[in-house]
CSV table of C-alpha atoms and ligand atoms in Angstrom, one decimal:
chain,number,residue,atom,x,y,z
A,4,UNK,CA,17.9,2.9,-14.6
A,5,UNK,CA,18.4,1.6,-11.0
A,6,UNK,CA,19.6,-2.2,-10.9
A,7,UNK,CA,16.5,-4.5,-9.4
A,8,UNK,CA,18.1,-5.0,-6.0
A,9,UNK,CA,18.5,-0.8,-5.9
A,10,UNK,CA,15.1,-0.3,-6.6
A,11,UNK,CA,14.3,-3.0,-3.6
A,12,UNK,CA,16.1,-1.1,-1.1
A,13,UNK,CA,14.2,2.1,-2.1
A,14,UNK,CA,10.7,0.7,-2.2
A,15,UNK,CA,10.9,-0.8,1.3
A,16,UNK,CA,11.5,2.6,2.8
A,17,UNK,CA,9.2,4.3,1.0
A,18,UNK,CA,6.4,1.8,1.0
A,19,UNK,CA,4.2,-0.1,4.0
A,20,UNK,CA,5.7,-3.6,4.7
A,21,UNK,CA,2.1,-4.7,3.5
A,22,UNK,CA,2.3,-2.7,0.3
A,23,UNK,CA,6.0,-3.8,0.2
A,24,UNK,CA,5.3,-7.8,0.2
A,25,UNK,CA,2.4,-6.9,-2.3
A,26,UNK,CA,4.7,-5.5,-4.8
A,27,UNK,CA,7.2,-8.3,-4.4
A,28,UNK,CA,4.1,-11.1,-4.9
A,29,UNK,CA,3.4,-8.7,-8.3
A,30,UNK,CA,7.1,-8.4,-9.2
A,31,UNK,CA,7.3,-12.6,-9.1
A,32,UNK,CA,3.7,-13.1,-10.4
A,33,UNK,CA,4.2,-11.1,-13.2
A,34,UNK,CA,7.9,-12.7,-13.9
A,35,UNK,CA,6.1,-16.3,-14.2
A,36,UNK,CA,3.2,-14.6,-16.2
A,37,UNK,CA,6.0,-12.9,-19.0
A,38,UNK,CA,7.4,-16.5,-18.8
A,39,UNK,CA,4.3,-18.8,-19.4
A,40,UNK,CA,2.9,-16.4,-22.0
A,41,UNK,CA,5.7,-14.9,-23.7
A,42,UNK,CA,6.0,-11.6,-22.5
A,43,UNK,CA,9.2,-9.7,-21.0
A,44,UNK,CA,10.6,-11.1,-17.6
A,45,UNK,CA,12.7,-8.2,-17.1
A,46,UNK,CA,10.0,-5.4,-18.2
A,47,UNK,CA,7.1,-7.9,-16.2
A,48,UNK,CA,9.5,-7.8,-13.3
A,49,UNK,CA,10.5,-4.1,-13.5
A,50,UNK,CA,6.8,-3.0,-13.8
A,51,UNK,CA,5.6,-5.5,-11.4
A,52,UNK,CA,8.0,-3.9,-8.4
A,53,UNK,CA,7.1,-0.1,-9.4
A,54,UNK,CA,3.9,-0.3,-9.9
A,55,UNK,CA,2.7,0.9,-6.6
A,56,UNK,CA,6.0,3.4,-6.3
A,57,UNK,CA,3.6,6.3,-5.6
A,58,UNK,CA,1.1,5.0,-3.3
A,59,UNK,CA,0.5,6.1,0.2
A,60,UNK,CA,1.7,9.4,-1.5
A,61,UNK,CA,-0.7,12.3,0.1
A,62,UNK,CA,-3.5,14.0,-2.6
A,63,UNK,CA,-2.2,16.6,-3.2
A,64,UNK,CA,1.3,15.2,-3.9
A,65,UNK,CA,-0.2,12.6,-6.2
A,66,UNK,CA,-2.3,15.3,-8.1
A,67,UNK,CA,0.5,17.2,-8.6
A,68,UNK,CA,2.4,14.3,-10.3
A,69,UNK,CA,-0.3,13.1,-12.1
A,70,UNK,CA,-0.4,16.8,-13.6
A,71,UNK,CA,3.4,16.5,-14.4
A,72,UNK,CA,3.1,13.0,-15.8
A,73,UNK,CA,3.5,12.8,-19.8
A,74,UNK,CA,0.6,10.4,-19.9
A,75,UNK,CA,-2.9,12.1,-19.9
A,76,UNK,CA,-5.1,11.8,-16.6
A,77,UNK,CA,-8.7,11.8,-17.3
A,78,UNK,CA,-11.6,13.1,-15.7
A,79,UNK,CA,-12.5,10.1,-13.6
A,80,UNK,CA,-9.0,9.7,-12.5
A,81,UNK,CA,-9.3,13.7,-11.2
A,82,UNK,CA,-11.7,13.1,-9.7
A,83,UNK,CA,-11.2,9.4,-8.1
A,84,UNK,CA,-8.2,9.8,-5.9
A,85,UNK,CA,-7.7,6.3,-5.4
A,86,UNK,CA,-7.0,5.7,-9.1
A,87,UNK,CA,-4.1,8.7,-9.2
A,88,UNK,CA,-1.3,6.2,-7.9
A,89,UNK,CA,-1.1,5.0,-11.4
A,90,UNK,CA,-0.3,7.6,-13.9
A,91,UNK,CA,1.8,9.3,-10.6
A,92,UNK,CA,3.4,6.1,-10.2
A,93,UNK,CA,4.0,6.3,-13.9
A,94,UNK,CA,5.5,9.7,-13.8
A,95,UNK,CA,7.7,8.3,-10.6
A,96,UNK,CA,8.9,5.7,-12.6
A,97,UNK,CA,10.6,7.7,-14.9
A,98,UNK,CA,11.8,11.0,-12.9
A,99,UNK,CA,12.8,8.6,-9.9
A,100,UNK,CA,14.0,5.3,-10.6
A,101,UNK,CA,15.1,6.5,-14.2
A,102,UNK,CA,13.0,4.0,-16.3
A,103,UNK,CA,12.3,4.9,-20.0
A,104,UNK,CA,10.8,1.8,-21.5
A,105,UNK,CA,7.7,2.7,-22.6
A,106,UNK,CA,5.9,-0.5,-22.7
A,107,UNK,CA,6.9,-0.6,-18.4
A,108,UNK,CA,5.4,2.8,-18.0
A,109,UNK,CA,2.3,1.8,-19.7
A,110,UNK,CA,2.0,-0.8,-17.8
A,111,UNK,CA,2.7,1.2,-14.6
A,112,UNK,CA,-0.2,3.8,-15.6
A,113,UNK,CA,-2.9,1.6,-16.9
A,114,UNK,CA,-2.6,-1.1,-14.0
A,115,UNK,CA,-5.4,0.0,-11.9
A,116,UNK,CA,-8.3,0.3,-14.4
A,117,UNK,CA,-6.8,-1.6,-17.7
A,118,UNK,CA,-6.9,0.2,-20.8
A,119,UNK,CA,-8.3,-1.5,-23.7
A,120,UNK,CA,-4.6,-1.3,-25.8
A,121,UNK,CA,-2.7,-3.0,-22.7
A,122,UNK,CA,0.7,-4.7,-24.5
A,123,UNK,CA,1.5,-7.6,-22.6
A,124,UNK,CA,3.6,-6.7,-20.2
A,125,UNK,CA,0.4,-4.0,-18.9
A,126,UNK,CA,-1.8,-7.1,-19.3
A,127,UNK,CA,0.4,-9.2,-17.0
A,128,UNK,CA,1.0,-6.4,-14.4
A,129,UNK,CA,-3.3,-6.2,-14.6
A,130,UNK,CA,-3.8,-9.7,-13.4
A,131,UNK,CA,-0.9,-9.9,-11.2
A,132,UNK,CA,-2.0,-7.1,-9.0
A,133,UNK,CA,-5.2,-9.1,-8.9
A,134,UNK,CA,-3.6,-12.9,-8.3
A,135,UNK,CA,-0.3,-12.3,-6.2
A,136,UNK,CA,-0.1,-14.7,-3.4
A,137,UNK,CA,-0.7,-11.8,-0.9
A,138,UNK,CA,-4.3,-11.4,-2.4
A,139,UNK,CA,-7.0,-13.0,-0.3
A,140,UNK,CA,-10.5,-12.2,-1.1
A,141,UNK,CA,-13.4,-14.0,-2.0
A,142,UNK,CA,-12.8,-15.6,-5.6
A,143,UNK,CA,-9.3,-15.5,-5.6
A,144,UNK,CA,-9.0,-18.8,-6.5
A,145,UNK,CA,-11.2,-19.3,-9.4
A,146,UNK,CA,-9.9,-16.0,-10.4
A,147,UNK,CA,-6.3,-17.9,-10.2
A,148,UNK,CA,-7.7,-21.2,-12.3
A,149,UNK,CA,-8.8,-18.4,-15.4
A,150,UNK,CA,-5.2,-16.8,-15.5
A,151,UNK,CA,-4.0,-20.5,-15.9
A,152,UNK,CA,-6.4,-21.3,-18.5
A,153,UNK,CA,-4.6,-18.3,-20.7
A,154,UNK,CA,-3.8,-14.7,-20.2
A,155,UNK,CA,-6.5,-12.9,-21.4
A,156,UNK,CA,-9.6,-15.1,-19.8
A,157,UNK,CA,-7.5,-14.0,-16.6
A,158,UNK,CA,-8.1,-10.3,-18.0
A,159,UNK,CA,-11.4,-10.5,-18.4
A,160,UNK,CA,-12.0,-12.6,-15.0
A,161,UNK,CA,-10.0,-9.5,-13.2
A,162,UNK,CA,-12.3,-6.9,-15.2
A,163,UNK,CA,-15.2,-8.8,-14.3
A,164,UNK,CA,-13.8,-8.9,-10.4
A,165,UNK,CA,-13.1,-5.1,-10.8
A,166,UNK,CA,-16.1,-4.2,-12.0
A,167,UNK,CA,-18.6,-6.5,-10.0
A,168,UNK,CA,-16.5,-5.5,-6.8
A,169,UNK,CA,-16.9,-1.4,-7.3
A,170,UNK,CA,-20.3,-1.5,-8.6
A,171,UNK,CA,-21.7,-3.7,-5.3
A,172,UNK,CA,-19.5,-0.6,-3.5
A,173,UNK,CA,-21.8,2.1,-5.5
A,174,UNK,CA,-19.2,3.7,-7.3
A,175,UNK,CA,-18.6,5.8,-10.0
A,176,UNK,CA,-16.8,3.0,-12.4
A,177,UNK,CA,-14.0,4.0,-14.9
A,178,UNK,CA,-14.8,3.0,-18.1
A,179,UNK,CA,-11.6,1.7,-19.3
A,180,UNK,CA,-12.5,-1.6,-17.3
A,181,UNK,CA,-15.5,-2.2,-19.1
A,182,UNK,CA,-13.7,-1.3,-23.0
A,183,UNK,CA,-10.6,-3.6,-22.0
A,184,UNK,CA,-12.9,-6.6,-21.3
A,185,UNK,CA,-15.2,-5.6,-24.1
A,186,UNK,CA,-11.4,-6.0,-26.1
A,187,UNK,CA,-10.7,-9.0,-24.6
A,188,UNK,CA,-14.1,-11.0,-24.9
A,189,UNK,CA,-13.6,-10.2,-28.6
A,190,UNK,CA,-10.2,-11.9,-29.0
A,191,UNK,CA,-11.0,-14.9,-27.6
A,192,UNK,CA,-14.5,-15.1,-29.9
B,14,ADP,N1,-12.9,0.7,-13.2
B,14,ADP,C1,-12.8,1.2,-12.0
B,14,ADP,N2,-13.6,2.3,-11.6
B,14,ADP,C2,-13.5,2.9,-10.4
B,14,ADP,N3,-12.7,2.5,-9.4
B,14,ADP,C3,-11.9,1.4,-9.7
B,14,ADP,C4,-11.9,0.8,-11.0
B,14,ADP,N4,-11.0,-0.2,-10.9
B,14,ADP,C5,-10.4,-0.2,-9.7
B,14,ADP,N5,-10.9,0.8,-9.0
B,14,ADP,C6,-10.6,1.1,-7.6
B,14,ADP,O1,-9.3,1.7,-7.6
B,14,ADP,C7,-8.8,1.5,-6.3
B,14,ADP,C8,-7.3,1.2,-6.4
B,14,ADP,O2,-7.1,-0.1,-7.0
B,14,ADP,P1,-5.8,-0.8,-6.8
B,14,ADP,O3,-4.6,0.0,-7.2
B,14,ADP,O4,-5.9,-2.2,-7.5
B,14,ADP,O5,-5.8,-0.9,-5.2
B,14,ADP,P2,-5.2,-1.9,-4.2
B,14,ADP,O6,-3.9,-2.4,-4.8
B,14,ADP,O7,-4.9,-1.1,-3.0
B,14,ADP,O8,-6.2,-3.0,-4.0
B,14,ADP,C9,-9.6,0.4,-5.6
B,14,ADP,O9,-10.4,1.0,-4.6
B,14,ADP,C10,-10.4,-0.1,-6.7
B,14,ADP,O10,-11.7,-0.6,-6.3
């Protein structure tokens, strides 16, 4: 595997300076998160800066990872381009940048739409992608104040975000949002 500052250098040419400065804000989000709540700073960190790794990738390049990738790509995600990034980015992560930590790629493939078996580290890289300080959009902040409360009322406020967000856009939803905050709303009962 690529030392951090490698993998840096190759995500700023292969990524827009916006997506760039988001997956730094991830990257250091998700490094406080592994901190406060006791997950892996290293693996937070490492799945925080590759989690975008394949996006801005063209269709057909990011169906033809998503094919390759060892992790299975449902329907929906066939036929939802914008959620192939993930389990591409997942398939990236390990063919490019030579990581074989499981619990990173996980995190990596789930990070778009959850998954109601997230470890940690893919529950961190959930809300981070949601909270970085790049992130502006209407109930940001209170979404902010529930991560700080504890890790998974931040889960379920990001599902809640997630879903409320691409239902109001009239969009097929993937379920796996709805199971992973059906999974959290039962641990914290
Ligand atoms: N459960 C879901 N069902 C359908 N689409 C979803 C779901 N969750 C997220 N999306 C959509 O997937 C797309 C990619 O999400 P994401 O990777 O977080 O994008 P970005 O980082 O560009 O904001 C967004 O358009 C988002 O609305």
């Amino acid at each position: 595997m690529f030392p951090e500052r490698d993998i840096i250098k190759i995500l700023k040419r292969k990524l827009s300076k916006e997506r760039f400065e988001h997956t730094l804000g991830v990257a250091e989000v998700a490094g406080d998160l592994a901190k406060k709540y006791g997950g892996s700073w290293k693996k937070a960190r490492l799945a925080g800066l590759l989690h975008d790794c394949a996006k801005g990738l063209g269709l057909d390049r990011l169906i033809e990872l998503a094919r390759m990738s060892s992790f299975s790509v449902d329907e929906y995600e066939m036929n939802l381009p914008p959620l192939l990034h993930a389990p591409a980015g997942a398939f990236l992560a390990r063919q490019e940048f030579g990581v074989n930590d499981q619990e990173i790629l996980e995190a990596i493939r789930h990070h778009t739409v959850g998954s109601p078996d997230l470890s940690t580290t893919g529950l961190i890289i959930f809300v981070a992608d949601f909270i970085e300080p790049n992130r502006q959009f209407p109930g940001v902040e209170k979404l902010r104040k529930e991560v700080d409360k504890s890790l998974i009322h931040g889960v379920i406020a990001a599902c809640n975000q997630s879903l409320e967000y691409n239902i109001k856009k009239g969009r097929i939803i993937h379920p796996n949002t709805l199971l992973l905050r059906n999974e959290c709303l039962r641990r914290i009962q």
